[in-house]
Amino acid sequence: MTDLAARAAALRAAYNECFGCGTANPIGLRLDDFRLDDGDLLASFSPRREYRGFEGILHGGIVAALLDETLAWTAMMLEETYVVTASLEIKFRKPAPVDSPYRLRGSVVERRGRRIQLAGQASTNGTVVAEATGLFLATEPVGID
């Protein structure tokens, strides 16, 4: 198990009922498969039919929650701090099919003290369906070795 995988597993165990990443939450998104790629954090998501808006389309609020969760995990894994969302801007680029697996990507744009600027995207089958930028505030060190 890699260092990142071990840290992700420890965080998930501590917050296993989280709507975004917890596996014990029966209605949660269950964001998973955290790994690094060229300095960015990657995660995967497999939607369930219950997350649709219009027929065949993933609800925009679910896409927003996925990006918010991805950016928070980016801060936890790359900056080693818990965060809260101060602001989040989503740009929806394409309809998001509900029957496709997703790759989520998060990156740290800049950190100034407690303020962390993050950016991310959600894509499926090589197509970016939404992008996000957000300001997150560090609250306390993650403290997982």
XYZ file of C-alpha atoms in Angstrom:
145
model
C 0.000 0.000 0.000
C 1.416 3.397 -0.969
C 1.789 6.236 1.487
C -1.106 8.082 -0.180
C -3.302 4.974 -0.165
C -2.549 4.378 3.527
C -3.380 8.002 4.412
C -6.581 7.872 2.346
C -7.637 4.617 4.033
C -7.017 6.108 7.484
C -9.058 9.207 6.658
C -11.899 7.162 5.227
C -11.950 4.952 8.330
C -12.235 8.043 10.533
C -15.008 9.560 8.387
C -16.676 6.456 7.019
C -20.165 7.976 7.021
C -19.141 11.033 4.988
C -21.585 11.727 2.131
C -18.743 12.266 -0.328
C -16.314 9.461 0.437
C -17.652 7.208 3.182
C -18.377 3.606 2.321
C -20.756 3.193 5.267
C -23.123 5.917 4.026
C -25.889 4.096 2.127
C -26.763 7.142 -0.010
C -23.243 8.566 -0.279
C -21.172 9.164 -3.395
C -18.336 6.843 -2.288
C -15.561 8.725 -4.035
C -12.676 6.274 -4.292
C -9.379 5.210 -5.855
C -7.345 8.192 -4.664
C -3.946 8.462 -6.331
C -1.411 10.982 -7.574
C -0.813 11.924 -11.184
C 1.805 14.531 -12.059
C 1.284 16.363 -8.755
C -2.524 16.272 -8.917
C -4.917 14.140 -6.915
C -7.116 11.724 -8.878
C -10.250 9.948 -7.685
C -12.935 7.855 -9.314
C -16.714 7.805 -9.068
C -19.346 5.414 -10.376
C -22.808 7.031 -10.354
C -25.953 5.259 -9.336
C -29.247 5.761 -11.134
C -30.649 7.584 -8.079
C -28.238 10.476 -8.766
C -29.863 11.479 -12.057
C -31.594 14.734 -12.815
C -33.134 14.496 -16.268
C -33.339 10.995 -17.703
C -29.831 9.692 -18.300
C -28.100 12.814 -16.917
C -26.269 13.107 -13.604
C -27.805 15.819 -11.413
C -25.764 19.047 -11.401
C -25.825 19.165 -7.601
C -24.163 15.756 -7.490
C -21.481 16.968 -9.921
C -20.918 20.011 -7.683
C -20.667 17.799 -4.580
C -18.146 15.561 -6.362
C -15.951 18.517 -7.231
C -16.217 20.010 -3.737
C -15.223 16.656 -2.217
C -12.368 16.213 -4.694
C -10.953 19.635 -3.854
C -11.217 18.988 -0.116
C -9.386 15.673 -0.557
C -6.777 17.463 -2.646
C -6.044 19.766 0.289
C -6.042 16.883 2.770
C -3.707 14.727 0.720
C -1.401 17.306 -0.870
C -1.373 20.047 1.784
C -1.977 17.659 4.720
C -4.661 19.816 6.291
C -8.375 19.557 6.909
C -10.306 22.314 5.158
C -13.694 23.948 4.915
C -15.085 25.372 1.696
C -15.139 29.184 1.648
C -16.263 29.552 -1.971
C -16.772 27.241 -4.921
C -17.373 28.086 -8.581
C -18.548 25.385 -10.973
C -18.549 25.626 -14.754
C -20.663 22.952 -16.374
C -19.242 22.137 -19.825
C -21.295 19.165 -21.076
C -24.213 17.049 -19.862
C -22.879 14.401 -17.483
C -24.184 10.926 -18.331
C -25.402 8.964 -15.329
C -24.287 5.618 -16.749
C -20.549 6.352 -17.104
C -17.633 6.133 -14.654
C -15.930 9.426 -13.766
C -12.363 10.525 -13.190
C -11.982 13.503 -10.873
C -8.827 15.612 -10.720
C -7.812 18.202 -8.147
C -4.803 20.472 -7.952
C -3.420 23.097 -5.615
C -3.223 26.459 -7.371
C -1.838 28.498 -4.481
C -1.551 28.535 -0.709
C -1.260 31.637 1.445
C -1.410 30.788 5.115
C -4.794 29.215 5.791
C -6.160 30.135 2.341
C -5.804 27.416 -0.284
C -6.901 28.011 -3.870
C -7.786 24.724 -5.588
C -8.943 23.704 -9.064
C -10.543 20.523 -10.328
C -12.445 18.808 -13.064
C -14.823 15.926 -13.606
C -14.521 13.902 -16.784
C -15.949 10.767 -18.305
C -14.741 8.886 -21.357
C -12.096 11.571 -21.906
C -14.628 14.430 -21.934
C -14.566 17.151 -19.269
C -18.139 17.701 -18.084
C -17.435 20.266 -15.339
C -14.628 22.334 -13.858
C -14.348 23.967 -10.462
C -12.244 26.504 -8.648
C -12.529 27.066 -4.958
C -11.137 28.848 -1.973
C -10.709 26.540 1.009
C -9.623 27.431 4.534
C -7.232 25.158 6.406
C -8.542 24.236 9.855
C -6.025 21.786 11.380
C -3.300 19.384 10.264
C -4.514 15.995 9.073
C -2.079 14.241 11.421
C -2.202 10.815 9.791
C 1.146 9.134 9.237
